[in-house]
Amino acid sequence: MAVSMRDLDSAFQGAGQKAGIEIWRIENFRPVPVPKSSYGKFFTGDSYVILKTTASKSGALRHDIHYWLGKDTTQDEAGAAAVKTVELDAALGGRAVQYREVQGHETEKFLSYFKPCIIPQEGGVASGFKHVEEQEYKTRLFVCRGKHVVHVKEVPFARSSLNHDDIFILDTKSKIFQFNGSNSCIQERAKALEVVQYIKDTYHDGKCEVAAIEDGKLMADAETGEFWGLFGGFAPLPRKTATDEDKTVDSSATKLLSVEKGKAEPVEADSLTRELLETNKCYILDCGLEVFVWMGRTTSLDDRKSASGAAEELIRDSNRPKSHIIRVIEGFETVMFRSKFESWPQVTNVTVSEDGRGKVAALLQRQGVNVKGLLKAAPVKEEPQPYIDCTGNLQVWCVNGQEKVLLPAADQSKFYSGDCYIFQYSYPGEDKEEHLIGTWFGKQSVEEERVSAVSLASKMIESMKFLAAQACIHEGSEPIQFFTIFQSFIVFKGGLSDGYKNYIAEKEIPDETYSEDGVALFRVQGSGPDNMQAIQVEAVASSLNSSYCYILHSGSTVFTWAGNLTSPDDHELVERQLDIIKPNLQSKSHKEGSESEQFWELVGGKSEYPSQKISRVPEGDPHLFTCTFSKVSLQVKEIYNFTQDDLMTEDIFILDCHSDIFVWVGQQVDTKNKLQALAIGQKFLEHDFLLENLSREAPIFIVMEGSEPPFFTRFFSWDSAKSTMHGNSFQRKLTIVKNGGTPVMDKPKRRAPVSYGGRSSVPDKSQRSRSMSFSPDRVRVRGRSPAFNALAATFENPNARNLSTPPPMVRKLYPKSVTPDSGKLQSKSAAIAALTASFEQPPPARETIIPRSVKVSPPTPITPPEPNSKENSIGSRLGSLTIEEDVKEGEAEDEEGLPIYPYERLQTTSEDPVSEIDVTKRETYLSAAEFKEKFGMAKDAFYKLPKWKQNKLKMALHLF
């Protein structure tokens, strides 16, 4: 559609260029901008144009245009508002969705812009009368309807206006009363209280009393008596009489009409399909409550205006004031519009030019050609954040039939594609220990063990009184939180469970279970040492990819392969994963294009392979839905412009982020429905209500009210005090309103966290670190000092990883007193005690020092800890078969009498390192002046920082 900007109203110049709301009032048939201070204030005699601009995650701007018609506006002004809406859409590129809003029958989307409500005022411009402020405060009575957004309407101040079905607000000079009809629901009562708060803040400066009156309470208390006294005393309420507003619009028969020269003619068709809509025409889709105007991309501005007029006429002639007119442009149809058709093709705009350019570049690189400048620099992508504390405890079980088997710490992050797993992660929350219990389904796992895994995990959650969040994760669709928890993660082909073995035997399928002595190829991926994965793939050349590094082994022969599009960070990850998959073995490094014949023989010979990175499902713009679930169906309703206040404790909600979904379960939901939360999430993925091509294997998180994890609350402006309040939604909101908008937190007693397998999930405070720090420029060296090798060998299976580098992750310790492997630990403790007794003990005695650096250097003498030192006890350091590397939080202090060394010799990268020091506290050997110069603060201020922040600063200075 070609539109000249000269034909557009000057008031719309520059509109819709940034996210937010813009409003114009129609004055003398022209749009006039409304001051921001008056947004949300509407007059019954006027018409308005409202533009809502939303920025998506991709950065693109989306526009919704609404034109609002007051009940007393003139027909001419209403027509002008409709025409100006079409013009504004043209100014924005012809992609906006346009809505007709009539006072008292507004769409929920429109009302969500002005939460909690709009209360139109008498008056207007075109009608010739202005709103006059009352000298005396006028007592007003309002009726409120709606569970998620509230329609507010002023009614006559009389007893006859009241009924048992609705909620009423009586606004007097000194007090606001909310009357709850006996047939109204709790959610409606709670939402009405938000209107009470709005009236209190807007018309009373936040200074007036609030009273809740229950229908049927008679004169039981003083406030009830005061309320009825304003109506001349109590009397039985009349039955609610049906009005035009209560009549429902028939939406059973959907009709398609073609608009030509302003006339709407029915389109004859057996069924509604996309092929019926021609790009050079406009159509009306009459669905009863919604009347859509579809405008083809090549239609003129006049065609679109006349189609809108035809829709207005259709509603007027059929006397349907409640119907909403929604105008959509070809190519930008709403989900609701598309869902009315029996078939609507999936449209994906894929740009292939850069993909082709990348393939050509990779091909030339393999031939030794310098391709610098050929590849267009990829836009910098922001790394997804896990939003979860990574210092918690992890336990993992493998599902075997109807049972779960606890994995030892060394095998917790080694999964098989044919098996199912359950994990429990406990981590420090805001004021209590939080828990996440999840299931992981391998791609080759059998259905029986998937069902068993869900059942076992549900029992764990139920035994914890539903205080834990739950996750359901499929191989290949793991969320960032999962990888952050496991840090280093390996997936082997095949399986070890009885279910998998029985399945392949029954189907006579070859057993592909990983063997250390066989040929295996692993793709290495991730963003760093705390998020890296090795995925076993088919050992064929077509499994290679220029954007990844690989590990290939055949028995004791080990190769690493680096694609030409990989970075030094990727190469580092290969070295770390190699230490786990094939420890104690030297590898032969290959770069893409310089492979040996032996390498190609192991992968079955050369063949074509891709160069583009495997794309993961990106996180989309979040959408919140309330849902009603039964055995046969799931009904959902979207909550627009949602906030935390929309989460009602009696209901279940779904937060759809496209890459994963959250099912939020309120405290007041009964146990039976709580147990259906995962089924609700699965049904939601199956139905794909937003027609966004959701994956059936997208991660599902079940979130319980009061235990919301930070990776859920980040989508809200979260107030944890609200989620820990007791009572139903109405009782909570009433407490907030009566306390001036501040929630009164009623903290529940902290429960002792439940643990499985005999381990406690609450560690000592000194054990608050799982992650290790690594130097990015680390050189991988085969071999360590004999003392350290002997010590490390006592902790773990020597076949688990190569002892030439630090372990890629450190699990948080579990108290030894409840560890099921306590017998093993005693033997390990004895071995270490014997070992450390043979070490030299130079004076003065110091705490145990475990080298962090992997560089070859003279072994540091190790002395036994002080006998009464809790944080240095050997037993507490062995609880999870790992090496605890962080000292107790707050332990580091400025120690007097220590020798002073220059900063250059204290660095981990120093060529002339200082010996005979505590390498975990290098900074304490700096002089006070040099400490302040390097850290920008004094020592006492530094040690008041959180431990993680101390370590971060030390890492930046190469002192950690």
Short mmCIF file of C-alpha atoms in Angstrom, two decimals, residues 192-615:
data_model
loop_
_atom_site.label_atom_id
_atom_site.label_comp_id
_atom_site.label_asym_id
_atom_site.label_seq_id
_atom_site.Cartn_x
_atom_site.Cartn_y
_atom_site.Cartn_z
CA ALA A 192 -11.81 -5.30 43.17
CA LEU A 193 -9.55 -4.45 46.11
CA GLU A 194 -7.00 -3.17 43.60
CA VAL A 195 -9.69 -0.72 42.45
CA VAL A 196 -10.26 0.25 46.09
CA GLN A 197 -6.54 0.99 46.41
CA TYR A 198 -6.67 3.04 43.19
CA ILE A 199 -9.62 5.12 44.43
CA LYS A 200 -7.92 5.57 47.80
CA ASP A 201 -4.70 6.82 46.18
CA THR A 202 -6.33 8.89 43.42
CA TYR A 203 -9.22 10.58 45.21
CA HIS A 204 -8.19 10.44 48.89
CA ASP A 205 -4.41 10.95 48.68
CA GLY A 206 -4.02 7.53 50.25
CA LYS A 207 -5.65 8.70 53.49
CA CYS A 208 -8.95 7.04 54.25
CA GLU A 209 -10.29 3.91 55.90
CA VAL A 210 -11.20 0.76 54.00
CA ALA A 211 -13.89 -1.72 55.03
CA ALA A 212 -14.92 -5.05 53.50
CA ILE A 213 -18.62 -5.94 53.79
CA GLU A 214 -19.72 -9.53 53.30
CA ASP A 215 -23.12 -10.15 51.78
CA GLY A 216 -25.35 -11.95 54.31
CA LYS A 217 -23.47 -10.69 57.37
CA LEU A 218 -26.45 -8.49 58.32
CA MET A 219 -25.57 -6.12 61.16
CA ALA A 220 -22.92 -8.34 62.79
CA ASP A 221 -20.31 -5.60 63.21
CA ALA A 222 -20.01 -1.84 63.32
CA GLU A 223 -18.69 -1.43 59.75
CA THR A 224 -21.51 -3.53 58.32
CA GLY A 225 -24.01 -1.41 60.23
CA GLU A 226 -22.35 1.76 58.99
CA PHE A 227 -22.52 0.52 55.38
CA TRP A 228 -26.23 -0.32 55.50
CA GLY A 229 -26.94 2.91 57.34
CA LEU A 230 -25.80 4.79 54.25
CA PHE A 231 -28.59 3.03 52.32
CA GLY A 232 -31.20 3.85 54.98
CA GLY A 233 -30.86 0.55 56.84
CA PHE A 234 -30.68 -3.13 55.90
CA ALA A 235 -33.27 -4.72 53.65
CA PRO A 236 -33.17 -7.93 51.54
CA LEU A 237 -31.53 -7.42 48.17
CA PRO A 238 -33.57 -7.95 45.03
CA ARG A 239 -32.64 -10.60 42.51
CA LYS A 240 -30.35 -9.42 39.77
CA THR A 241 -32.36 -8.47 36.70
CA ALA A 242 -31.02 -9.27 33.25
CA THR A 243 -29.84 -6.23 31.28
CA ASP A 244 -28.46 -5.75 27.81
CA GLU A 245 -24.97 -5.97 29.31
CA ASP A 246 -25.66 -9.48 30.62
CA LYS A 247 -26.71 -10.83 27.23
CA THR A 248 -24.07 -13.02 25.61
CA VAL A 249 -23.14 -12.63 21.97
CA ASP A 250 -23.70 -15.72 19.83
CA SER A 251 -20.34 -16.83 18.49
CA SER A 252 -21.36 -20.23 17.13
CA ALA A 253 -21.65 -19.30 13.45
CA THR A 254 -18.48 -17.78 11.96
CA LYS A 255 -19.06 -15.96 8.65
CA LEU A 256 -16.59 -14.67 6.09
CA LEU A 257 -17.63 -11.62 4.03
CA SER A 258 -15.80 -9.94 1.17
CA VAL A 259 -15.86 -6.12 1.10
CA GLU A 260 -16.02 -4.38 -2.25
CA LYS A 261 -16.91 -0.69 -2.67
CA GLY A 262 -18.03 -0.50 0.96
CA LYS A 263 -20.44 -3.45 0.67
CA ALA A 264 -19.96 -6.72 2.56
CA GLU A 265 -21.00 -9.85 0.67
CA PRO A 266 -20.87 -13.44 2.07
CA VAL A 267 -18.15 -15.76 0.78
CA GLU A 268 -19.49 -19.21 -0.04
CA ALA A 269 -17.15 -21.98 1.15
CA ASP A 270 -17.40 -25.40 2.79
CA SER A 271 -14.65 -24.56 5.28
CA LEU A 272 -12.45 -21.62 6.24
CA THR A 273 -8.97 -21.83 4.73
CA ARG A 274 -6.21 -19.29 4.15
CA GLU A 275 -6.60 -19.67 0.38
CA LEU A 276 -9.96 -17.83 0.52
CA LEU A 277 -8.22 -14.52 1.35
CA GLU A 278 -6.97 -12.59 -1.69
CA THR A 279 -4.19 -10.07 -1.20
CA ASN A 280 -5.93 -7.30 -3.20
CA LYS A 281 -9.15 -7.39 -1.15
CA CYS A 282 -10.49 -6.71 2.34
CA TYR A 283 -12.63 -9.20 4.27
CA ILE A 284 -14.77 -9.27 7.40
CA LEU A 285 -14.67 -12.37 9.60
CA ASP A 286 -17.73 -12.20 11.85
CA CYS A 287 -17.21 -14.40 14.94
CA GLY A 288 -19.92 -12.82 17.07
CA LEU A 289 -18.01 -11.23 19.97
CA GLU A 290 -15.04 -10.53 17.70
CA VAL A 291 -15.44 -9.02 14.26
CA PHE A 292 -12.17 -9.11 12.31
CA VAL A 293 -11.36 -6.91 9.35
CA TRP A 294 -8.61 -8.53 7.24
CA MET A 295 -6.80 -6.17 4.88
CA GLY A 296 -4.68 -7.49 2.00
CA ARG A 297 -1.18 -6.09 1.62
CA THR A 298 -1.90 -4.49 -1.75
CA THR A 299 -5.18 -2.78 -0.77
CA SER A 300 -5.39 0.99 -0.78
CA LEU A 301 -5.91 3.27 2.22
CA ASP A 302 -9.43 4.05 0.97
CA ASP A 303 -10.24 0.32 0.68
CA ARG A 304 -9.19 -0.19 4.29
CA LYS A 305 -11.24 2.75 5.52
CA SER A 306 -14.34 1.54 3.71
CA ALA A 307 -13.87 -2.01 5.08
CA SER A 308 -13.68 -0.60 8.61
CA GLY A 309 -16.86 1.38 7.96
CA ALA A 310 -18.62 -1.77 6.75
CA ALA A 311 -17.68 -3.57 9.98
CA GLU A 312 -19.01 -0.67 12.07
CA GLU A 313 -22.26 -0.80 10.12
CA LEU A 314 -22.52 -4.58 10.62
CA ILE A 315 -22.29 -4.21 14.41
CA ARG A 316 -24.67 -1.27 14.48
CA ASP A 317 -27.33 -2.98 12.37
CA SER A 318 -27.19 -6.19 14.44
CA ASN A 319 -27.30 -4.26 17.75
CA ARG A 320 -24.15 -5.79 19.21
CA PRO A 321 -22.50 -3.13 21.37
CA LYS A 322 -20.31 -5.74 23.08
CA SER A 323 -18.65 -6.89 19.86
CA HIS A 324 -15.02 -5.88 19.31
CA ILE A 325 -13.75 -4.85 15.90
CA ILE A 326 -10.17 -6.01 15.34
CA ARG A 327 -8.36 -5.04 12.15
CA VAL A 328 -5.38 -7.10 10.97
CA ILE A 329 -3.00 -6.78 8.05
CA GLU A 330 -2.02 -9.65 5.78
CA GLY A 331 1.13 -11.26 7.10
CA PHE A 332 0.63 -9.91 10.63
CA GLU A 333 -2.53 -11.74 11.67
CA THR A 334 -3.14 -12.34 15.38
CA VAL A 335 -3.20 -15.82 16.88
CA MET A 336 -6.92 -15.45 17.57
CA PHE A 337 -7.64 -14.66 13.93
CA ARG A 338 -5.53 -17.54 12.57
CA SER A 339 -7.13 -19.98 15.00
CA LYS A 340 -10.53 -19.41 13.36
CA PHE A 341 -9.33 -21.13 10.18
CA GLU A 342 -9.15 -24.87 9.72
CA SER A 343 -5.81 -24.58 7.99
CA TRP A 344 -3.23 -21.82 8.18
CA PRO A 345 0.25 -22.43 6.78
CA GLN A 346 3.28 -21.97 8.99
CA VAL A 347 5.25 -18.99 7.69
CA THR A 348 8.97 -18.79 8.45
CA ASN A 349 11.16 -16.12 6.92
CA VAL A 350 14.60 -17.71 6.68
CA THR A 351 17.57 -15.81 5.34
CA VAL A 352 19.90 -18.26 3.61
CA SER A 353 22.50 -15.92 2.15
CA GLU A 354 24.76 -15.89 5.21
CA ASP A 355 24.38 -19.63 5.64
CA GLY A 356 25.58 -20.13 2.09
CA ARG A 357 28.44 -17.70 2.61
CA GLY A 358 29.50 -19.65 5.70
CA LYS A 359 29.52 -22.94 3.80
CA VAL A 360 31.66 -21.47 1.03
CA ALA A 361 34.09 -20.03 3.59
CA ALA A 362 34.40 -23.36 5.42
CA LEU A 363 34.99 -25.20 2.12
CA LEU A 364 37.75 -22.78 1.09
CA GLN A 365 39.35 -23.03 4.52
CA ARG A 366 39.57 -26.80 4.20
CA GLN A 367 41.51 -26.21 0.97
CA GLY A 368 43.94 -23.91 2.78
CA VAL A 369 42.57 -20.64 1.38
CA ASN A 370 42.69 -17.53 3.58
CA VAL A 371 39.05 -16.49 3.96
CA LYS A 372 39.57 -13.47 6.16
CA GLY A 373 36.97 -10.90 5.21
CA LEU A 374 34.70 -13.38 3.43
CA LEU A 375 32.72 -14.22 6.52
CA LYS A 376 30.55 -11.44 7.81
CA ALA A 377 31.12 -10.90 11.51
CA ALA A 378 28.29 -12.47 13.47
CA PRO A 379 26.36 -10.12 15.74
CA VAL A 380 27.43 -10.34 19.35
CA LYS A 381 24.91 -12.53 21.11
CA GLU A 382 24.27 -12.07 24.78
CA GLU A 383 24.98 -15.26 26.70
CA PRO A 384 21.86 -16.52 28.45
CA GLN A 385 22.08 -16.21 32.21
CA PRO A 386 21.11 -19.13 34.46
CA TYR A 387 19.67 -17.01 37.29
CA ILE A 388 20.42 -19.75 39.81
CA ASP A 389 22.98 -20.00 42.59
CA CYS A 390 25.71 -22.44 41.51
CA THR A 391 27.03 -23.17 45.02
CA GLY A 392 24.44 -25.77 45.98
CA ASN A 393 24.32 -29.52 46.56
CA LEU A 394 23.66 -31.98 43.75
CA GLN A 395 22.44 -35.56 43.97
CA VAL A 396 21.63 -37.72 40.95
CA TRP A 397 19.80 -41.02 40.59
CA CYS A 398 19.56 -43.30 37.57
CA VAL A 399 16.11 -44.83 37.05
CA ASN A 400 16.20 -48.60 36.75
CA GLY A 401 12.74 -50.06 36.27
CA GLN A 402 10.60 -48.86 39.18
CA GLU A 403 13.58 -47.88 41.33
CA LYS A 404 16.16 -45.14 41.45
CA VAL A 405 19.85 -45.79 42.09
CA LEU A 406 22.02 -43.07 43.63
CA LEU A 407 25.07 -42.27 41.53
CA PRO A 408 28.47 -41.64 43.13
CA ALA A 409 29.73 -38.08 42.93
CA ALA A 410 32.27 -38.95 40.22
CA ASP A 411 29.49 -40.17 37.90
CA GLN A 412 26.83 -37.54 38.62
CA SER A 413 27.32 -35.74 35.34
CA LYS A 414 27.76 -38.79 33.09
CA PHE A 415 24.42 -39.65 31.50
CA TYR A 416 23.42 -42.29 28.96
CA SER A 417 21.02 -41.50 26.13
CA GLY A 418 19.06 -44.69 26.76
CA ASP A 419 18.40 -43.97 30.43
CA CYS A 420 16.32 -41.62 32.59
CA TYR A 421 17.68 -39.69 35.56
CA ILE A 422 16.38 -37.78 38.57
CA PHE A 423 18.38 -34.97 40.13
CA GLN A 424 17.90 -32.95 43.31
CA TYR A 425 19.67 -29.63 43.59
CA SER A 426 19.57 -27.69 46.87
CA TYR A 427 20.94 -24.17 46.91
CA PRO A 428 20.84 -21.07 49.15
CA GLY A 429 17.82 -18.87 48.47
CA GLU A 430 16.93 -15.42 49.70
CA ASP A 431 16.23 -16.52 53.27
CA LYS A 432 16.03 -20.32 53.10
CA GLU A 433 17.36 -23.35 51.29
CA GLU A 434 15.69 -23.81 47.91
CA HIS A 435 15.25 -27.07 46.03
CA LEU A 436 14.93 -28.11 42.40
CA ILE A 437 14.00 -31.71 41.58
CA GLY A 438 14.14 -32.67 37.94
CA THR A 439 13.89 -35.56 35.52
CA TRP A 440 16.05 -35.98 32.42
CA PHE A 441 14.91 -38.21 29.58
CA GLY A 442 17.49 -39.58 27.16
CA LYS A 443 16.51 -39.67 23.49
CA GLN A 444 16.74 -43.47 23.47
CA SER A 445 15.05 -44.02 26.87
CA VAL A 446 11.94 -46.21 27.07
CA GLU A 447 8.47 -44.92 27.96
CA GLU A 448 8.09 -47.18 31.01
CA GLU A 449 11.16 -45.67 32.68
CA ARG A 450 10.09 -42.13 31.77
CA VAL A 451 6.79 -42.73 33.56
CA SER A 452 8.65 -44.25 36.49
CA ALA A 453 11.01 -41.25 36.68
CA VAL A 454 8.12 -38.79 36.80
CA SER A 455 6.36 -40.86 39.47
CA LEU A 456 9.46 -41.13 41.66
CA ALA A 457 10.23 -37.42 41.31
CA SER A 458 6.62 -36.51 42.15
CA LYS A 459 6.81 -38.59 45.34
CA MET A 460 9.98 -36.75 46.33
CA ILE A 461 8.29 -33.39 45.80
CA GLU A 462 5.13 -34.45 47.62
CA SER A 463 7.19 -35.64 50.60
CA MET A 464 8.75 -32.16 50.72
CA LYS A 465 5.26 -30.64 51.05
CA PHE A 466 5.56 -29.24 47.51
CA LEU A 467 8.31 -26.84 48.58
CA ALA A 468 10.59 -27.84 45.71
CA ALA A 469 10.43 -26.63 42.13
CA GLN A 470 10.24 -29.39 39.52
CA ALA A 471 11.79 -29.68 36.06
CA CYS A 472 11.06 -32.04 33.19
CA ILE A 473 13.93 -32.02 30.70
CA HIS A 474 14.58 -33.89 27.44
CA GLU A 475 17.99 -34.61 25.97
CA GLY A 476 18.92 -31.97 23.43
CA SER A 477 16.57 -29.35 24.94
CA GLU A 478 18.34 -28.74 28.25
CA PRO A 479 17.93 -25.22 29.67
CA ILE A 480 20.90 -23.13 30.79
CA GLN A 481 19.99 -23.78 34.46
CA PHE A 482 20.57 -27.52 33.95
CA PHE A 483 24.00 -27.06 32.41
CA THR A 484 24.99 -24.56 35.11
CA ILE A 485 24.03 -27.00 37.86
CA PHE A 486 26.03 -29.86 36.31
CA GLN A 487 28.83 -27.61 35.02
CA SER A 488 30.56 -30.43 33.09
CA PHE A 489 28.06 -32.74 31.41
CA ILE A 490 28.62 -35.82 29.25
CA VAL A 491 26.06 -37.84 27.29
CA PHE A 492 27.07 -41.35 26.21
CA LYS A 493 25.24 -43.42 23.63
CA GLY A 494 23.25 -46.45 24.77
CA GLY A 495 22.11 -47.21 28.29
CA LEU A 496 22.76 -49.20 31.45
CA SER A 497 19.21 -49.61 32.80
CA ASP A 498 17.26 -52.84 32.62
CA GLY A 499 14.50 -51.07 30.67
CA TYR A 500 16.88 -50.07 27.87
CA LYS A 501 18.58 -53.48 27.73
CA ASN A 502 15.24 -55.30 27.60
CA TYR A 503 13.99 -52.96 24.87
CA ILE A 504 16.94 -53.47 22.51
CA ALA A 505 16.86 -57.23 23.16
CA GLU A 506 13.15 -57.39 22.37
CA LYS A 507 13.50 -55.27 19.21
CA GLU A 508 16.77 -57.00 18.26
CA ILE A 509 18.50 -53.65 18.01
CA PRO A 510 22.32 -53.57 18.19
CA ASP A 511 23.61 -52.35 21.56
CA GLU A 512 25.44 -49.05 20.97
CA THR A 513 26.27 -48.45 24.63
CA TYR A 514 29.53 -46.56 25.04
CA SER A 515 32.67 -48.59 25.61
CA GLU A 516 36.01 -47.14 26.66
CA ASP A 517 37.77 -49.60 24.38
CA GLY A 518 35.62 -48.94 21.31
CA VAL A 519 35.48 -46.17 18.72
CA ALA A 520 33.63 -43.09 19.98
CA LEU A 521 33.24 -39.50 18.76
CA PHE A 522 32.23 -36.64 21.10
CA ARG A 523 31.13 -33.13 20.13
CA VAL A 524 32.31 -30.59 22.72
CA GLN A 525 30.25 -27.47 23.32
CA GLY A 526 29.57 -24.85 25.97
CA SER A 527 30.55 -21.36 27.06
CA GLY A 528 33.16 -22.07 29.72
CA PRO A 529 34.39 -24.39 32.49
CA ASP A 530 31.15 -23.93 34.42
CA ASN A 531 29.01 -24.75 31.37
CA MET A 532 30.52 -27.37 29.08
CA GLN A 533 29.17 -30.53 27.50
CA ALA A 534 30.51 -33.52 25.57
CA ILE A 535 27.86 -35.28 23.50
CA GLN A 536 28.64 -38.65 21.92
CA VAL A 537 27.60 -38.69 18.26
CA GLU A 538 27.85 -41.22 15.44
CA ALA A 539 31.52 -41.92 14.72
CA VAL A 540 31.25 -40.87 11.09
CA ALA A 541 32.67 -37.87 9.23
CA SER A 542 29.22 -36.36 8.61
CA SER A 543 28.90 -35.83 12.38
CA LEU A 544 31.71 -33.25 12.28
CA ASN A 545 30.96 -29.53 12.17
CA SER A 546 33.36 -26.66 11.48
CA SER A 547 31.93 -24.71 14.42
CA TYR A 548 32.82 -27.33 17.06
CA CYS A 549 35.71 -29.29 18.53
CA TYR A 550 35.62 -33.08 18.85
CA ILE A 551 37.24 -35.93 20.75
CA LEU A 552 37.73 -39.20 18.86
CA HIS A 553 39.12 -42.32 20.48
CA SER A 554 39.64 -45.95 19.64
CA GLY A 555 40.89 -47.73 22.72
CA SER A 556 44.09 -45.97 23.79
CA THR A 557 44.35 -43.94 20.57
CA VAL A 558 42.93 -40.44 21.14
CA PHE A 559 42.48 -37.58 18.69
CA THR A 560 41.16 -34.06 19.16
CA TRP A 561 39.74 -32.22 16.16
CA ALA A 562 39.18 -28.44 16.01
CA GLY A 563 36.92 -26.93 13.36
CA ASN A 564 38.16 -23.86 11.52
CA LEU A 565 35.37 -21.73 13.00
CA THR A 566 36.24 -22.56 16.62
CA SER A 567 37.94 -20.28 19.15
CA PRO A 568 40.73 -20.79 21.72
CA ASP A 569 38.02 -21.02 24.37
CA ASP A 570 36.54 -23.98 22.50
CA HIS A 571 39.96 -25.64 22.43
CA GLU A 572 40.23 -25.17 26.18
CA LEU A 573 36.95 -26.99 26.72
CA VAL A 574 38.22 -29.97 24.71
CA GLU A 575 41.22 -30.27 26.99
CA ARG A 576 39.01 -30.24 30.06
CA GLN A 577 36.59 -32.82 28.72
CA LEU A 578 39.48 -35.00 27.59
CA ASP A 579 40.61 -35.19 31.22
CA ILE A 580 37.27 -36.82 32.06
CA ILE A 581 36.65 -39.03 29.04
CA LYS A 582 40.20 -40.31 28.45
CA PRO A 583 42.44 -39.49 31.42
CA ASN A 584 46.13 -40.34 31.56
CA LEU A 585 46.38 -40.65 27.77
CA GLN A 586 48.18 -38.38 25.34
CA SER A 587 46.06 -37.12 22.46
CA LYS A 588 46.92 -36.24 18.87
CA SER A 589 45.65 -32.79 17.93
CA HIS A 590 44.15 -32.20 14.50
CA LYS A 591 42.96 -28.99 12.94
CA GLU A 592 40.32 -29.05 10.24
CA GLY A 593 42.04 -29.61 6.91
CA SER A 594 45.16 -31.31 8.33
CA GLU A 595 43.73 -34.66 9.43
CA SER A 596 45.77 -37.87 9.29
CA GLU A 597 44.76 -40.96 7.36
CA GLN A 598 44.27 -42.81 10.64
CA PHE A 599 41.74 -40.18 11.76
CA TRP A 600 39.66 -40.56 8.59
CA GLU A 601 39.82 -44.35 8.82
CA LEU A 602 38.29 -44.27 12.32
CA VAL A 603 35.34 -42.17 11.10
CA GLY A 604 34.74 -44.29 8.00
CA GLY A 605 36.38 -42.00 5.47
CA LYS A 606 35.86 -38.42 4.35
CA SER A 607 32.41 -36.97 3.63
CA GLU A 608 30.59 -33.65 3.62
CA TYR A 609 29.66 -32.08 6.96
CA PRO A 610 28.01 -28.81 8.07
CA SER A 611 29.67 -25.61 9.24
CA GLN A 612 26.85 -23.77 11.01
CA LYS A 613 26.40 -24.04 14.77
CA ILE A 614 23.48 -26.09 15.97
CA SER A 615 20.85 -23.53 16.88
#
